[in-house]
Coordinates of C-alpha atoms in Angstrom, one line a residue:
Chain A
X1 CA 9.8 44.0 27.0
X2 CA 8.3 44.5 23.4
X3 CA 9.7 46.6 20.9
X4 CA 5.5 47.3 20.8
X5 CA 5.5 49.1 23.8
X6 CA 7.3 52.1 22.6
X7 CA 5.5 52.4 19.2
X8 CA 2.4 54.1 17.8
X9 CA 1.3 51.1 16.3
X10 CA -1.6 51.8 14.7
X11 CA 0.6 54.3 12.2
X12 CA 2.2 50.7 11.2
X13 CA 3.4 49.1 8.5
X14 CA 5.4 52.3 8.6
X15 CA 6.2 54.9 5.4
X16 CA 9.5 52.8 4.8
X17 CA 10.8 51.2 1.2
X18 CA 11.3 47.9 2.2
X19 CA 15.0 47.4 3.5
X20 CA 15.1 51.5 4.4
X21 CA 17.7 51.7 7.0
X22 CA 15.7 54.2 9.0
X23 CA 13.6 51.2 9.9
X24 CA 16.9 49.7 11.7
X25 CA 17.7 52.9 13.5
X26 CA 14.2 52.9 15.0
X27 CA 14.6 49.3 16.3
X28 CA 17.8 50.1 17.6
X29 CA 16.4 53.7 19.1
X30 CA 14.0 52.2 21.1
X31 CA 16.3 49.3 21.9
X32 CA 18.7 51.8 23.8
X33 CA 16.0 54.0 25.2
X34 CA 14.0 50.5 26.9
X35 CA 17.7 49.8 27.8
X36 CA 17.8 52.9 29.8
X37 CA 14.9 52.6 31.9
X38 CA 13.4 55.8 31.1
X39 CA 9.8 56.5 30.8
X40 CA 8.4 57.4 27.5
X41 CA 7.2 61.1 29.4
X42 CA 10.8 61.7 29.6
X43 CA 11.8 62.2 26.2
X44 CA 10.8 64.2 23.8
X45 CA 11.6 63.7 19.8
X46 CA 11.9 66.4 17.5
X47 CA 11.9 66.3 13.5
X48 CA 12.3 68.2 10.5
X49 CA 11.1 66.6 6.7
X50 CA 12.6 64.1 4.9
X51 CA 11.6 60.3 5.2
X52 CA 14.3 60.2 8.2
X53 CA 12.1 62.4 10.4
X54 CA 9.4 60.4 10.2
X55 CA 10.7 58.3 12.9
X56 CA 9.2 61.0 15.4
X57 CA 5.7 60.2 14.3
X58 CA 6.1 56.3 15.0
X59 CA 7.5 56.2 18.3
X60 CA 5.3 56.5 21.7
X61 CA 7.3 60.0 23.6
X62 CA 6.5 63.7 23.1
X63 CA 6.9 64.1 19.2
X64 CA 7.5 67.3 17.6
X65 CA 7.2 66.7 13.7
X66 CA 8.7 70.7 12.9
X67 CA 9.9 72.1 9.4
X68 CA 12.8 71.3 6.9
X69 CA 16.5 71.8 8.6
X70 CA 14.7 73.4 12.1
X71 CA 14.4 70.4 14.5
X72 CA 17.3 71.6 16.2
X73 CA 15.9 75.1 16.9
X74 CA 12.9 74.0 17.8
X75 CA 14.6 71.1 20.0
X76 CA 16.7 74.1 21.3
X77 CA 13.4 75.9 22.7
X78 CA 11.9 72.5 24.4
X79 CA 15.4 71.7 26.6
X80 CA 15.7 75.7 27.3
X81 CA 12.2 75.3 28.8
X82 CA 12.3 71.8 30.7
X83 CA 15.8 71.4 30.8
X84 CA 14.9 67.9 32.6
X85 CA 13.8 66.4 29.5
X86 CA 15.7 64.1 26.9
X87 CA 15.6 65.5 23.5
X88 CA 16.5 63.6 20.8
X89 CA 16.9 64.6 17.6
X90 CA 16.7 62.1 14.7
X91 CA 17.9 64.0 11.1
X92 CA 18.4 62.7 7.2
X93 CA 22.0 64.3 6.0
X94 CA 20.2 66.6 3.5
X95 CA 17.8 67.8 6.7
X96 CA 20.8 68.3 9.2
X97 CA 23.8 69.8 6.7
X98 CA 22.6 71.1 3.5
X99 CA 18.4 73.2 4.8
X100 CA 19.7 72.9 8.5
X101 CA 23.6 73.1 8.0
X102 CA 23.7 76.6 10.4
X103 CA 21.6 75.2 12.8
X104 CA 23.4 72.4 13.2
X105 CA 26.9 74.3 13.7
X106 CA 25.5 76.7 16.1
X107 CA 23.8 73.4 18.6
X108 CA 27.1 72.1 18.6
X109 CA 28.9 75.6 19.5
X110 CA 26.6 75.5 22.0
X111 CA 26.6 72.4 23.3
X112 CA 23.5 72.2 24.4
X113 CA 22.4 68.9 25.7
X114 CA 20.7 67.1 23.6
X115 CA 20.7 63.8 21.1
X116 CA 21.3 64.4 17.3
X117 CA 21.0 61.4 15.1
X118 CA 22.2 61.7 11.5
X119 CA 20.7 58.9 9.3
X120 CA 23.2 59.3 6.3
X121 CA 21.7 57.6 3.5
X122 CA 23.7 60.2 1.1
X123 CA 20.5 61.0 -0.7
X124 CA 16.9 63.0 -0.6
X125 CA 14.9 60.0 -0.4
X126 CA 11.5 61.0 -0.2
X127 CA 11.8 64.1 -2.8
X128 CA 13.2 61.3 -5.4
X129 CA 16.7 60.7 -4.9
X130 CA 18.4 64.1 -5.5
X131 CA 22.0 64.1 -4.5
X132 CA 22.8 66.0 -1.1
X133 CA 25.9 66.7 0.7
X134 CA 27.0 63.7 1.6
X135 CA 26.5 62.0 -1.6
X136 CA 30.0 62.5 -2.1
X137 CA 32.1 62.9 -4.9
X138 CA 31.3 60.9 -8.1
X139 CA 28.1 59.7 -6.8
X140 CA 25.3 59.1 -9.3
X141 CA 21.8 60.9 -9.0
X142 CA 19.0 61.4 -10.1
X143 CA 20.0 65.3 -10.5
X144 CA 23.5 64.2 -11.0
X145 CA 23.4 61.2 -14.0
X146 CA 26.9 61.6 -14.8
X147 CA 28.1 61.5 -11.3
X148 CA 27.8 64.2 -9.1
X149 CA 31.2 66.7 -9.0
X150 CA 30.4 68.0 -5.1
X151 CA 32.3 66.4 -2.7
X152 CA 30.6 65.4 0.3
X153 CA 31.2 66.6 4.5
X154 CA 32.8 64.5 6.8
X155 CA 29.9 64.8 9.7
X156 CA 32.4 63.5 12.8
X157 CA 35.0 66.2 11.8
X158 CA 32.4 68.7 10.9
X159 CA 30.4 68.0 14.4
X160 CA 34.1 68.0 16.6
X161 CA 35.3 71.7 14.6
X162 CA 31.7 72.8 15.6
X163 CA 32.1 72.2 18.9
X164 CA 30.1 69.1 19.6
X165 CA 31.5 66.9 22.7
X166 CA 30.2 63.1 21.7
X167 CA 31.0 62.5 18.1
X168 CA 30.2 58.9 17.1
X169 CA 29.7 56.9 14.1
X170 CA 27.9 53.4 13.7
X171 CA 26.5 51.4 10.6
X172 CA 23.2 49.8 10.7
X173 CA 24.7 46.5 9.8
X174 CA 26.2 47.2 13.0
X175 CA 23.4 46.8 15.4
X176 CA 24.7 45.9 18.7
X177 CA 27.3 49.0 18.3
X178 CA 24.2 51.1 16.9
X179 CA 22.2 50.6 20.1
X180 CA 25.6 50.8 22.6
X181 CA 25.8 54.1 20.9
X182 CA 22.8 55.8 20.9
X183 CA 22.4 55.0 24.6
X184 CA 25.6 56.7 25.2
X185 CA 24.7 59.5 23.2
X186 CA 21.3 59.8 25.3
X187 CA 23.8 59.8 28.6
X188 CA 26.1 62.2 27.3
X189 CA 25.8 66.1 29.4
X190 CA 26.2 68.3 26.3
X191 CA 25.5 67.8 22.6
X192 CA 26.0 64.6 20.7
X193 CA 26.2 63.9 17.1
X194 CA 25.4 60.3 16.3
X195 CA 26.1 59.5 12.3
X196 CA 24.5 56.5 11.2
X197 CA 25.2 54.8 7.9
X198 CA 21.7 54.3 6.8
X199 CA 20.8 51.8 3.6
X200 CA 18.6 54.0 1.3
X201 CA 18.3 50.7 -1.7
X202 CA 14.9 52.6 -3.6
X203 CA 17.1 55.9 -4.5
X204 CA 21.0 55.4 -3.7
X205 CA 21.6 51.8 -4.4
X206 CA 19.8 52.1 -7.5
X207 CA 21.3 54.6 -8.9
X208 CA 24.8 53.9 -7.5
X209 CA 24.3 50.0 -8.0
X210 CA 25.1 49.2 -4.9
X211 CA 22.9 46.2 -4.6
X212 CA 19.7 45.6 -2.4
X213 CA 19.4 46.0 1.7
X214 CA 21.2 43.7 2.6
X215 CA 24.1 44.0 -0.1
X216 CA 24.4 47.9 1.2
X217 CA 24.4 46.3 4.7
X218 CA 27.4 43.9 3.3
X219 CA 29.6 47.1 2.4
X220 CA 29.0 48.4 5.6
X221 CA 30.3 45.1 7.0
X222 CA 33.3 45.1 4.5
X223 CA 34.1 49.0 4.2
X224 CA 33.8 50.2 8.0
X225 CA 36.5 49.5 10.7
X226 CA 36.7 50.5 14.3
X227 CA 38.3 53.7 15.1
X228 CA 42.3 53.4 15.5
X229 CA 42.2 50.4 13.6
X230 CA 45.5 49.1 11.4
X231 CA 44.0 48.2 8.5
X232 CA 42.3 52.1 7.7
X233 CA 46.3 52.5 7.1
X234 CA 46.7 49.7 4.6
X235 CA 43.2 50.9 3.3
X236 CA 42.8 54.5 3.7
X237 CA 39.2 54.5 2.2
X238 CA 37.9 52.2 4.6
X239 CA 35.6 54.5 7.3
X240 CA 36.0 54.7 10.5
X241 CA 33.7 53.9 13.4
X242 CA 32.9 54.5 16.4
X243 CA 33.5 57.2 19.5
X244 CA 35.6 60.1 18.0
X245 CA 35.1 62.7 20.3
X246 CA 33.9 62.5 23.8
X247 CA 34.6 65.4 26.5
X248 CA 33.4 67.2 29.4
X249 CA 32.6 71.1 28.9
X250 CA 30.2 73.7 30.3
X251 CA 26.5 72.5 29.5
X252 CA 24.5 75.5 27.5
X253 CA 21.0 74.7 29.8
X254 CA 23.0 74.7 33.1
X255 CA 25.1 78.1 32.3
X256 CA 21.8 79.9 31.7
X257 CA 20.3 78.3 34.9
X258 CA 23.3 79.7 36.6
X259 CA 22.9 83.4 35.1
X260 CA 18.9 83.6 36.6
X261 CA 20.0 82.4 39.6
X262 CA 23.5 84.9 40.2
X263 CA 21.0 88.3 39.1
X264 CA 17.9 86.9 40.8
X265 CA 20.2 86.7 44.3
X266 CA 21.7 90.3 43.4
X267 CA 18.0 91.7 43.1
X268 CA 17.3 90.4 46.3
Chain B
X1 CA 25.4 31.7 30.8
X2 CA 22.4 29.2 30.5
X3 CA 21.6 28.1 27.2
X4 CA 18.6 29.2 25.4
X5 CA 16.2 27.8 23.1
X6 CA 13.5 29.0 20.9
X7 CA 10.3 28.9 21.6
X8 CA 8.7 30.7 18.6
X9 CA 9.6 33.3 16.0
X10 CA 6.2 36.0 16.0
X11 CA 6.2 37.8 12.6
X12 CA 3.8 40.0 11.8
X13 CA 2.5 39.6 7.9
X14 CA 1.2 42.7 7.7
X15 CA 4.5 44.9 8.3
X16 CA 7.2 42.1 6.7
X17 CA 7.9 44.0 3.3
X18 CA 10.1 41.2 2.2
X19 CA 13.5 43.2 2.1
X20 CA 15.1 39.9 2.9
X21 CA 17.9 41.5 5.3
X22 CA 16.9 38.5 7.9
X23 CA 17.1 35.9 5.4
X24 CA 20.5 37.4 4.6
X25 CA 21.9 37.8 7.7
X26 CA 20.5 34.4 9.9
X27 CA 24.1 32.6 10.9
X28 CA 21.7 29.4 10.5
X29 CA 19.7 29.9 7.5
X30 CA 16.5 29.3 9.6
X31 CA 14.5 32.4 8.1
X32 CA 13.2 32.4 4.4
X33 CA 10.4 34.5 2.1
X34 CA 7.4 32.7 1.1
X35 CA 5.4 33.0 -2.4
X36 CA 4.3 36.1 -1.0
X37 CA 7.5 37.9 -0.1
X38 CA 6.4 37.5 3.5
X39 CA 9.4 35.8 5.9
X40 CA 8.8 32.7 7.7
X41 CA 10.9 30.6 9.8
X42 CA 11.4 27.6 7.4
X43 CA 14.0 25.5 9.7
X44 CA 13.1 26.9 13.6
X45 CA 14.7 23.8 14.5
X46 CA 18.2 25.2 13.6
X47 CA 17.6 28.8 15.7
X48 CA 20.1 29.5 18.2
X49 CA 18.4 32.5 19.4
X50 CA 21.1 35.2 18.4
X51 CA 18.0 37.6 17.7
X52 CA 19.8 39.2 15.3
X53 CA 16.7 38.8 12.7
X54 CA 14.6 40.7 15.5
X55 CA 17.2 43.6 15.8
X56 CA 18.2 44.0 12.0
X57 CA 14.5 44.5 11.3
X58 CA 13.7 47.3 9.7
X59 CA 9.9 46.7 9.6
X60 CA 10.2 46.1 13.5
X61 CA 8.1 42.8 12.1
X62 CA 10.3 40.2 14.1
X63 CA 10.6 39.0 17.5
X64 CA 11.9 35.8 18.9
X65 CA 10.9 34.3 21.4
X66 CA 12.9 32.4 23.6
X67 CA 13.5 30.2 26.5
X68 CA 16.4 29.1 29.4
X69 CA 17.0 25.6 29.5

């Protein structure tokens, strides 16, 4: 197989900065999807705005490109419709928590089955690296010069108090994990929240002086450790990857399928 | 599991923006950017086909090609 198959490629060389992390969670998107076997008919990718959701316009499935914070709603309308679909969901933070923050709480109440990937590069990229709500406390932008005085969400505890029933977080230094994970996500009957620690070296490592691509990448290596690990003890700052939450409850699709088909045997 | 060995590494110029994340990250140092920021394999001969270049791509620019011996 070739990453070429799955890719509009005459949209190509893509939007990116060079070293954008969003680049990585494409190659590792369609990594998992090939992976799967699935045909490209059978999924459908839905976006909002930011330079995150651009992803929808370079990859060969159903594309929905849709406006600032509302992928999810309009994601919401596609599965309710042909339930048999995939829908994935690829978001920027500032896209999923701050413009889409209620839509994103109410898909994981819901649990609706579906694929939401959160590319957390702690910044608005493509509007010229304003701070959003996952730069986190102390965090330089270019709306906060003296470092920003917000502190920023935890999306994996956010996503499980929501409701959500796959919670996961990977790095895109961690690429083998990253595809594992959004393959799992894919298979998962109900709504999953996938965070990716995305590399955003134009806007945030600038400003935050955090290096180029691959030094982000390097912190990722250095700073992350797998979930239940000894040393996020020693080192409580160190963040934690991997599968956080991961249950079985009554899919949203399915319930409603069962409510038409309990009145329509009533009225017959 | 059968060893492999590389039969080419396929870059396309035209997407490579020269972030360097390949060059950084090759266990072997095979990968490197030229005068014009473009990557090329400078030592193939010291590939071991880990791929890792090809998946870490964020230009999707890479692919290794390999084969079973």
């Amino acid at each position: 197989m070739s990453v070429k198959d799955y890719i509009r490629e005459r949209f190509f060389p893509h939007m990116w900065c060079p070293g954008c992390g969003h680049g990585v969670v494409l190659n590792a998107m369609i990594r998992a999807v090939e992976s799967l076997g699935m045909s490209k008919n059978e999924i459908v990718m839905v976006s909002g705005i930011g330079c995150s959701a651009r992803i929808s316009g370079y990859v060969d499935f159903h594309s929905m490109h849709t406006i600032h914070g509302r992928a999810l709603a309009f994601a919401t309308g596609i599965k309710m419709s042909r339930p048999e679909l995939n829908v994935i969901v690829p978001m920027g933070d500032g896209d999923a928590l701050a413009i889409g923050g209620n839509h994103f709480l109410h898909a994981a109440r819901r649990n609706i089955e579906m694929t939401a990937i959160v590319m957390n590069n702690r910044i608005y990229g493509m509007t010229g690296g304003q701070f959003s709500p996952l730069s986190g406390y102390a965090a330089a932008a270019s709306t906060a010069p003296y470092g920003n005085i917000d502190h920023g969400f935890d999306i994996a505890k956010l996503s499980e108090a929501a409701g959500a029933t796959f919670v996961a977080r990977t790095t895109t230094y961690h690429v083998h994990e990253l595809t594992r994970l959004i393959r799992d996500a894919i298979l998962h009957e109900g709504f999953s929240v996938l965070e990716v620690l995305t590399q955003c070296p134009t806007y945030f490592g600038r400003y935050n002086r955090a290096g180029d691509a691959p030094e982000m990448m390097e912190t990722y290596k250095n700073r992350t450790v797998a979930v239940g690990s000894e040393k996020k003890h020693q080192d409580p700052d160190l963040i934690e990857r991997g599968v956080f939450v991961k249950k079985e409850l009554p899919e949203y699709c399915r319930e409603y399928e069962k409510v038409i088909e309990k009145n329509q045997q009533k009225q017959t | 599991m059968a060893k492999k060995k590389l039969k080419a590494h396929h870059i396309e110029r035209t997407w490579c923006k020269g972030c360097g994340i390949c060059v950084h990250f090759c266990p072997k140092q095979v990968l490197a950017l030229d005068e014009h920021n473009i990557a090329y394999p400078a030592a193939p001969e010291a590939c071991i086909c880990c791929r890792m270049c090809e998946y870490r791509c964020p230009d999707l620019a890479i692919e290794v090609e390999c084969q079973e011996t």
